[in-house]
mmCIF file of C-alpha atoms in Angstrom:
data_model
loop_
_atom_site.group_PDB
_atom_site.id
_atom_site.type_symbol
_atom_site.label_atom_id
_atom_site.label_comp_id
_atom_site.label_asym_id
_atom_site.label_seq_id
_atom_site.Cartn_x
_atom_site.Cartn_y
_atom_site.Cartn_z
ATOM 1 C CA MET D 23 0.000 0.000 0.000
ATOM 2 C CA ARG D 24 1.247 3.479 -0.850
ATOM 3 C CA SER D 25 1.682 5.981 1.928
ATOM 4 C CA PRO D 26 -0.337 9.217 1.643
ATOM 5 C CA ALA D 27 2.923 11.118 1.110
ATOM 6 C CA LEU D 28 3.897 8.891 -1.823
ATOM 7 C CA GLN D 29 0.430 9.197 -3.330
ATOM 8 C CA TYR D 30 0.731 12.977 -3.019
ATOM 9 C CA LEU D 31 4.119 12.942 -4.783
ATOM 10 C CA LEU D 32 2.697 10.884 -7.652
ATOM 11 C CA GLN D 33 -0.087 13.446 -8.011
ATOM 12 C CA ARG D 34 2.518 16.210 -8.218
ATOM 13 C CA LEU D 35 4.386 14.240 -10.889
ATOM 14 C CA ASP D 36 1.215 13.744 -12.960
ATOM 15 C CA LEU D 37 1.783 16.959 -14.882
ATOM 16 C CA GLU D 38 -0.975 18.453 -17.014
ATOM 17 C CA PRO D 39 0.024 19.004 -20.675
ATOM 18 C CA VAL D 40 -1.273 22.423 -21.767
ATOM 19 C CA ALA D 41 0.604 22.854 -25.075
ATOM 20 C CA PRO D 42 3.361 21.043 -26.987
ATOM 21 C CA GLY D 43 6.326 20.932 -24.608
ATOM 22 C CA VAL D 44 4.466 22.853 -21.881
ATOM 23 C CA PHE D 45 3.225 21.253 -18.665
ATOM 24 C CA ARG D 46 1.483 22.568 -15.583
ATOM 25 C CA ASP D 47 1.232 21.612 -11.930
ATOM 26 C CA PRO D 48 -1.599 23.512 -10.216
ATOM 27 C CA GLY D 49 0.280 23.467 -6.911
ATOM 28 C CA GLY D 50 -0.530 21.408 -3.863
ATOM 29 C CA ALA D 51 -1.498 22.318 -0.329
ATOM 30 C CA ASP D 52 1.895 21.986 1.338
ATOM 31 C CA PRO D 53 2.206 23.305 4.919
ATOM 32 C CA LEU D 54 5.686 24.647 4.161
ATOM 33 C CA HIS D 55 6.254 27.942 2.404
ATOM 34 C CA ARG D 56 9.232 26.672 0.409
ATOM 35 C CA LEU D 57 9.079 23.745 -1.986
ATOM 36 C CA PHE D 58 11.476 20.843 -1.521
ATOM 37 C CA GLY D 59 14.207 20.924 -4.160
ATOM 38 C CA GLY D 60 14.081 17.189 -4.787
ATOM 39 C CA GLU D 61 10.393 17.458 -5.626
ATOM 40 C CA VAL D 62 10.717 20.201 -8.247
ATOM 41 C CA ALA D 63 13.784 18.480 -9.729
ATOM 42 C CA ALA D 64 11.693 15.310 -10.059
ATOM 43 C CA GLN D 65 8.953 17.308 -11.783
ATOM 44 C CA ALA D 66 11.513 18.770 -14.185
ATOM 45 C CA LEU D 67 12.713 15.282 -15.104
ATOM 46 C CA VAL D 68 9.164 14.037 -15.681
ATOM 47 C CA ALA D 69 8.343 17.005 -17.929
ATOM 48 C CA MET D 70 11.416 16.370 -20.081
ATOM 49 C CA GLY D 71 10.861 12.621 -20.105
ATOM 50 C CA ARG D 72 7.259 12.960 -21.299
ATOM 51 C CA THR D 73 8.567 14.477 -24.561
ATOM 52 C CA VAL D 74 10.775 11.422 -25.220
ATOM 53 C CA THR D 75 9.663 7.942 -26.284
ATOM 54 C CA PRO D 76 9.455 5.563 -23.291
ATOM 55 C CA ASP D 77 12.109 3.256 -24.755
ATOM 56 C CA ARG D 78 14.797 5.862 -23.977
ATOM 57 C CA PRO D 79 15.468 5.977 -20.219
ATOM 58 C CA VAL D 80 17.262 8.921 -18.667
ATOM 59 C CA HIS D 81 21.008 8.545 -18.156
ATOM 60 C CA SER D 82 21.942 12.012 -16.875
ATOM 61 C CA LEU D 83 20.220 14.954 -15.204
ATOM 62 C CA HIS D 84 21.747 18.364 -14.505
ATOM 63 C CA THR D 85 19.641 20.717 -12.377
ATOM 64 C CA ARG D 86 20.306 24.289 -11.303
ATOM 65 C CA PHE D 87 18.117 25.925 -8.657
ATOM 66 C CA ILE D 88 17.602 29.629 -9.378
ATOM 67 C CA ARG D 89 15.307 30.708 -6.538
ATOM 68 C CA PRO D 90 13.163 28.923 -3.931
ATOM 69 C CA GLY D 91 9.802 27.696 -5.144
ATOM 70 C CA ARG D 92 6.647 28.614 -3.224
ATOM 71 C CA SER D 93 4.133 26.004 -2.140
ATOM 72 C CA GLY D 94 0.561 26.373 -3.330
ATOM 73 C CA VAL D 95 1.566 28.433 -6.386
ATOM 74 C CA PRO D 96 0.990 26.886 -9.848
ATOM 75 C CA ILE D 97 4.100 25.734 -11.696
ATOM 76 C CA GLU D 98 4.647 25.902 -15.456
ATOM 77 C CA LEU D 99 7.332 23.766 -17.069
ATOM 78 C CA HIS D 100 8.551 24.684 -20.563
ATOM 79 C CA VAL D 101 10.526 21.925 -22.304
ATOM 80 C CA THR D 102 12.976 22.609 -25.135
ATOM 81 C CA THR D 103 14.135 19.967 -27.596
ATOM 82 C CA VAL D 104 17.913 20.402 -27.771
ATOM 83 C CA LYS D 105 18.674 17.259 -29.753
ATOM 84 C CA GLU D 106 16.896 14.247 -31.208
ATOM 85 C CA GLY D 107 19.353 11.621 -32.375
ATOM 86 C CA ARG D 108 19.353 7.963 -33.264
ATOM 87 C CA SER D 109 20.781 7.033 -29.857
ATOM 88 C CA PHE D 110 20.392 10.104 -27.630
ATOM 89 C CA ASP D 111 17.715 12.723 -26.996
ATOM 90 C CA LEU D 112 18.602 15.882 -25.079
ATOM 91 C CA ARG D 113 15.994 18.080 -23.435
ATOM 92 C CA GLY D 114 16.053 21.299 -21.449
ATOM 93 C CA VAL D 115 13.374 22.701 -19.170
ATOM 94 C CA GLU D 116 12.552 25.946 -17.374
ATOM 95 C CA LEU D 117 10.291 25.827 -14.337
ATOM 96 C CA ARG D 118 8.454 29.060 -13.525
ATOM 97 C CA GLN D 119 6.021 30.365 -10.913
ATOM 98 C CA ASP D 120 4.163 33.596 -11.685
ATOM 99 C CA GLY D 121 6.662 34.130 -14.500
ATOM 100 C CA ALA D 122 9.687 33.944 -12.184
ATOM 101 C CA LEU D 123 12.338 31.366 -13.069
ATOM 102 C CA VAL D 124 12.710 28.794 -10.282
ATOM 103 C CA LEU D 125 14.779 26.031 -11.878
ATOM 104 C CA THR D 126 16.528 25.074 -15.092
ATOM 105 C CA ALA D 127 17.580 21.558 -16.023
ATOM 106 C CA THR D 128 18.830 19.410 -18.855
ATOM 107 C CA ALA D 129 18.461 15.668 -19.220
ATOM 108 C CA SER D 130 19.823 13.158 -21.692
ATOM 109 C CA PHE D 131 17.966 9.997 -22.681
ATOM 110 C CA GLN D 132 19.520 7.002 -24.437
ATOM 111 C CA VAL D 133 18.331 3.980 -26.354
ATOM 112 C CA PRO D 134 19.570 0.961 -24.344
ATOM 113 C CA GLU D 135 22.502 -0.714 -26.039
ATOM 114 C CA PRO D 136 25.033 -3.416 -25.153
ATOM 115 C CA GLY D 137 28.585 -2.512 -24.264
ATOM 116 C CA PRO D 138 31.565 -3.509 -22.147
ATOM 117 C CA ARG D 139 31.246 -3.383 -18.369
ATOM 118 C CA HIS D 140 33.711 -3.606 -15.551
ATOM 119 C CA PRO D 141 32.757 -4.624 -12.024
ATOM 120 C CA GLY D 142 33.224 -2.175 -9.196
ATOM 121 C CA PRO D 143 33.459 -2.841 -5.475
ATOM 122 C CA THR D 144 30.339 -4.486 -4.098
ATOM 123 C CA PRO D 145 29.294 -3.151 -0.681
ATOM 124 C CA ALA D 146 28.341 -5.567 2.056
ATOM 125 C CA ALA D 147 24.643 -6.335 2.243
ATOM 126 C CA ILE D 148 22.570 -4.609 4.932
ATOM 127 C CA ASP D 149 19.249 -6.023 6.108
ATOM 128 C CA PRO D 150 16.781 -3.100 6.155
ATOM 129 C CA GLU D 151 14.601 -4.945 8.661
ATOM 130 C CA THR D 152 17.343 -4.442 11.262
ATOM 131 C CA LEU D 153 17.087 -0.661 10.884
ATOM 132 C CA PRO D 154 14.225 1.515 12.152
ATOM 133 C CA ARG D 155 12.486 4.049 9.950
ATOM 134 C CA TRP D 156 13.710 7.575 10.569
ATOM 135 C CA GLU D 157 10.404 8.492 12.245
ATOM 136 C CA GLU D 158 10.883 5.671 14.742
ATOM 137 C CA ARG D 159 14.515 6.552 15.344
ATOM 138 C CA PHE D 160 13.775 10.155 16.269
ATOM 139 C CA GLY D 161 10.694 9.203 18.268
ATOM 140 C CA ASP D 162 9.305 11.913 20.532
ATOM 141 C CA ARG D 163 12.198 14.237 19.691
ATOM 142 C CA ARG D 164 10.826 15.037 16.243
ATOM 143 C CA ASP D 165 9.266 18.249 17.572
ATOM 144 C CA ARG D 166 12.781 19.667 17.989
ATOM 145 C CA LEU D 167 13.479 19.387 14.265
ATOM 146 C CA SER D 168 12.793 22.039 11.652
ATOM 147 C CA PRO D 169 9.500 21.773 9.702
ATOM 148 C CA LEU D 170 11.445 20.952 6.527
ATOM 149 C CA TRP D 171 12.785 17.863 8.283
ATOM 150 C CA THR D 172 9.544 16.691 9.877
ATOM 151 C CA ARG D 173 7.376 16.978 6.780
ATOM 152 C CA SER D 174 5.708 13.738 5.721
ATOM 153 C CA ARG D 175 8.018 11.966 3.279
ATOM 154 C CA PRO D 176 7.212 9.690 0.333
ATOM 155 C CA ILE D 177 10.507 7.856 0.899
ATOM 156 C CA ASP D 178 11.193 5.229 3.561
ATOM 157 C CA LEU D 179 14.521 6.512 4.926
ATOM 158 C CA ARG D 180 16.646 4.371 7.247
ATOM 159 C CA TYR D 181 20.021 5.479 8.608
ATOM 160 C CA VAL D 182 22.771 2.872 8.732
ATOM 161 C CA ASP D 183 25.031 5.239 10.669
ATOM 162 C CA PRO D 184 23.722 7.253 13.623
ATOM 163 C CA PRO D 185 21.650 10.182 12.284
ATOM 164 C CA PRO D 186 23.757 13.335 12.737
ATOM 165 C CA PRO D 187 21.248 15.001 15.118
ATOM 166 C CA LEU D 188 21.362 11.906 17.358
ATOM 167 C CA ASP D 189 25.108 11.250 17.171
ATOM 168 C CA PRO D 190 26.664 12.285 20.529
ATOM 169 C CA THR D 191 30.195 11.736 19.181
ATOM 170 C CA LEU D 192 29.880 13.957 16.116
ATOM 171 C CA ARG D 193 31.331 17.131 17.611
ATOM 172 C CA ASP D 194 34.444 15.468 19.033
ATOM 173 C CA ARG D 195 34.883 12.959 16.207
ATOM 174 C CA PRO D 196 33.527 14.475 12.990
ATOM 175 C CA ARG D 197 33.152 12.159 10.033
ATOM 176 C CA ARG D 198 33.031 12.647 6.282
ATOM 177 C CA ALA D 199 30.441 10.085 5.235
ATOM 178 C CA GLN D 200 27.156 8.415 6.042
ATOM 179 C CA THR D 201 25.034 5.634 4.582
ATOM 180 C CA THR D 202 21.264 5.354 4.371
ATOM 181 C CA LEU D 203 18.813 2.904 2.845
ATOM 182 C CA VAL D 204 16.004 4.442 0.791
ATOM 183 C CA ARG D 205 13.006 3.254 -1.167
ATOM 184 C CA ALA D 206 9.604 4.607 -2.148
ATOM 185 C CA ASP D 207 7.099 4.232 0.691
ATOM 186 C CA GLY D 208 4.916 1.881 -1.320
ATOM 187 C CA PRO D 209 4.719 0.346 -4.802
ATOM 188 C CA LEU D 210 5.197 2.467 -7.919
ATOM 189 C CA PRO D 211 3.675 2.061 -11.390
ATOM 190 C CA ASP D 212 5.717 0.140 -13.946
ATOM 191 C CA ASP D 213 7.086 3.364 -15.444
ATOM 192 C CA LEU D 214 10.870 3.822 -15.565
ATOM 193 C CA LEU D 215 10.506 7.607 -15.668
ATOM 194 C CA LEU D 216 8.525 7.693 -12.412
ATOM 195 C CA HIS D 217 11.067 5.408 -10.756
ATOM 196 C CA ALA D 218 13.880 7.740 -11.827
ATOM 197 C CA ALA D 219 11.909 10.745 -10.550
ATOM 198 C CA ALA D 220 11.390 9.108 -7.151
ATOM 199 C CA VAL D 221 15.134 8.431 -6.973
ATOM 200 C CA VAL D 222 15.772 12.122 -7.723
ATOM 201 C CA TYR D 223 13.564 13.010 -4.745
ATOM 202 C CA ALA D 224 15.330 10.514 -2.475
ATOM 203 C CA SER D 225 18.798 11.663 -3.521
ATOM 204 C CA ASP D 226 18.163 15.192 -2.226
ATOM 205 C CA MET D 227 16.963 14.319 1.290
ATOM 206 C CA THR D 228 20.256 13.913 3.172
ATOM 207 C CA LEU D 229 23.055 15.003 0.824
ATOM 208 C CA LEU D 230 23.512 18.564 2.129
ATOM 209 C CA GLU D 231 23.379 17.161 5.648
ATOM 210 C CA THR D 232 26.390 15.044 4.678
ATOM 211 C CA ALA D 233 28.337 18.098 3.522
ATOM 212 C CA LEU D 234 28.325 19.451 7.099
ATOM 213 C CA LEU D 235 29.582 16.296 8.803
ATOM 214 C CA PRO D 236 33.326 17.211 8.799
ATOM 215 C CA LEU D 237 32.459 20.352 10.808
ATOM 216 C CA GLY D 238 30.775 18.279 13.488
ATOM 217 C CA VAL D 239 27.529 20.202 13.112
ATOM 218 C CA VAL D 240 24.000 19.449 11.971
ATOM 219 C CA TYR D 241 21.346 21.611 10.377
ATOM 220 C CA ALA D 242 18.248 19.593 11.227
ATOM 221 C CA ASP D 243 17.183 22.157 13.827
ATOM 222 C CA GLY D 244 17.526 25.139 11.498
ATOM 223 C CA GLU D 245 21.016 26.334 12.508
ATOM 224 C CA PHE D 246 21.955 26.760 8.850
ATOM 225 C CA ASP D 247 20.334 28.319 5.838
ATOM 226 C CA CYS D 248 20.599 25.334 3.501
ATOM 227 C CA VAL D 249 19.735 25.797 -0.155
ATOM 228 C CA SER D 250 20.564 23.504 -3.058
ATOM 229 C CA LEU D 251 22.450 25.327 -5.813
ATOM 230 C CA ASP D 252 22.855 22.532 -8.329
ATOM 231 C CA HIS D 253 22.259 18.806 -8.422
ATOM 232 C CA THR D 254 23.670 16.359 -10.959
ATOM 233 C CA MET D 255 22.841 12.684 -11.382
ATOM 234 C CA TRP D 256 24.094 9.928 -13.662
ATOM 235 C CA PHE D 257 21.836 6.892 -14.069
ATOM 236 C CA HIS D 258 24.136 4.015 -14.994
ATOM 237 C CA ARG D 259 21.185 1.644 -15.294
ATOM 238 C CA PRO D 260 17.456 2.202 -14.670
ATOM 239 C CA PRO D 261 16.774 2.066 -10.905
ATOM 240 C CA ARG D 262 13.752 0.550 -9.202
ATOM 241 C CA ALA D 263 12.758 3.134 -6.622
ATOM 242 C CA ASP D 264 10.334 0.854 -4.781
ATOM 243 C CA ARG D 265 13.145 -1.571 -3.942
ATOM 244 C CA TRP D 266 15.885 -0.841 -1.454
ATOM 245 C CA LEU D 267 18.784 1.329 -2.577
ATOM 246 C CA ARG D 268 21.922 1.697 -0.509
ATOM 247 C CA TYR D 269 22.883 5.395 -0.572
ATOM 248 C CA GLU D 270 26.527 6.037 0.343
ATOM 249 C CA GLN D 271 27.227 9.754 0.759
ATOM 250 C CA GLY D 272 30.431 11.674 1.337
ATOM 251 C CA ALA D 273 31.476 15.263 2.019
ATOM 252 C CA GLU D 274 33.922 16.494 -0.625
ATOM 253 C CA VAL D 275 34.737 20.118 0.243
ATOM 254 C CA MET D 276 33.284 23.216 1.916
ATOM 255 C CA ALA D 277 34.364 26.755 1.022
ATOM 256 C CA GLY D 278 32.726 30.121 0.495
ATOM 257 C CA ALA D 279 29.674 28.968 2.511
ATOM 258 C CA ARG D 280 29.161 26.299 -0.164
ATOM 259 C CA GLY D 281 29.351 22.572 0.439
ATOM 260 C CA LEU D 282 29.890 19.836 -2.132
ATOM 261 C CA ALA D 283 28.763 16.279 -1.438
ATOM 262 C CA SER D 284 28.697 13.104 -3.491
ATOM 263 C CA GLY D 285 26.504 10.028 -3.408
ATOM 264 C CA ARG D 286 26.388 6.514 -4.825
ATOM 265 C CA MET D 287 23.278 4.370 -4.948
ATOM 266 C CA TYR D 288 23.543 0.586 -5.109
ATOM 267 C CA ASP D 289 20.672 -1.779 -5.799
ATOM 268 C CA GLU D 290 19.896 -4.945 -3.839
ATOM 269 C CA ASN D 291 22.364 -6.899 -5.991
ATOM 270 C CA GLY D 292 25.209 -4.530 -5.126
ATOM 271 C CA GLU D 293 25.219 -2.912 -8.594
ATOM 272 C CA LEU D 294 26.022 0.797 -8.763
ATOM 273 C CA VAL D 295 22.939 2.314 -10.399
ATOM 274 C CA VAL D 296 23.192 6.068 -9.723
ATOM 275 C CA THR D 297 25.960 8.582 -8.959
ATOM 276 C CA VAL D 298 25.076 11.997 -7.497
ATOM 277 C CA MET D 299 26.898 15.301 -6.952
ATOM 278 C CA GLN D 300 25.334 18.295 -5.225
ATOM 279 C CA GLU D 301 26.532 21.749 -4.255
ATOM 280 C CA GLY D 302 24.549 23.776 -1.771
ATOM 281 C CA LEU D 303 24.638 27.016 0.140
ATOM 282 C CA LEU D 304 25.325 26.235 3.810
ATOM 283 C CA ARG D 305 25.249 29.560 5.618
ATOM 284 C CA PRO D 306 25.237 29.539 9.448
ATOM 285 C CA THR D 307 22.444 31.573 10.991
ATOM 286 C CA GLY D 308 24.449 32.319 14.133
ATOM 287 C CA GLY D 309 22.072 30.678 16.603
ATOM 288 C CA THR D 310 22.863 27.999 19.157
ATOM 289 C CA GLY D 311 20.286 25.255 18.880
ATOM 290 C CA SER D 312 19.509 22.248 20.990
ATOM 291 C CA TRP D 313 20.940 19.842 18.442
ATOM 292 C CA LEU D 314 23.989 21.756 17.217
ATOM 293 C CA ALA D 315 26.818 19.278 17.725
ATOM 294 C CA GLY D 316 29.426 22.016 17.247
ATOM 295 C CA THR D 317 29.135 25.804 17.347
ATOM 296 C CA ALA D 318 30.177 28.599 15.041
ATOM 297 C CA ALA D 319 32.660 29.768 17.679
ATOM 298 C CA ASP D 320 34.404 26.384 17.614
ATOM 299 C CA ARG D 321 34.767 26.277 13.837
ATOM 300 C CA THR D 322 36.175 28.696 11.285
ATOM 301 C CA MET D 323 32.794 29.916 10.070
ATOM 302 C CA PRO D 324 32.038 33.422 8.751
ATOM 303 C CA GLU D 325 29.473 35.738 10.249
ATOM 304 C CA PRO D 326 26.045 35.010 8.757
ATOM 305 C CA ARG D 327 24.808 37.245 5.947
ATOM 306 C CA ARG D 328 21.201 37.638 4.859
#
């Protein structure tokens, strides 16, 4: 059975075609003022994918976030055909609200073809049944998280490592990586594009959180202004989003109040199916919250700017 949050996401991905290459989302009743970046990126992919024949799955997605989207405001998505080839189709899209540009993206789609492969390292198997859902792990402390964190999620998220807000050792022993297990919170239609879109959503949930780990701090309680700047994904083979994916994430670098993090998603057979890179704005707000594992005074952080 699909969770209400997953059903809601599928409704948001069921874009209304209003003209050739133009799609519309009337906007849902989201309690948050700002749209989640993974959601609008997933919508952008679906809009581009609906202009390509279904036999060409996506193999790369490059997304740039221009300004925050507003919940409850209709979205228009304008798709441009950049290339139509025998093997590859390339599409671009602009996502607008009230005429203001919110997001631009390009995606490339390829006819499946045989080719050489080389095996990579296969991570050790993890039994998801031994890990609690994130809602269970945080328990009655969820009310101390920011609304962006506590929103109902269409993805079943399970931390393999201690979640940063609950890790008492993070400040004294910062780390550079974390691993989660993710899958859609219910079955999905047999549509490769929707599976890829759900993976886009899942890939954005904890990646900026990872970028902060080497500082020994967390942003789950709103201590940082965290905004995705760009998000790139390579789909090495079509993923099944309603089956478990092992998501290994690492912090690459932080400079200029920007953090870069990488991610690798492995399927249940240990095959690498998706690689992710994301850069985000991570600007400290200057507060001292209940779950800040380190403080701005302890780290070489600049004064916050608004």
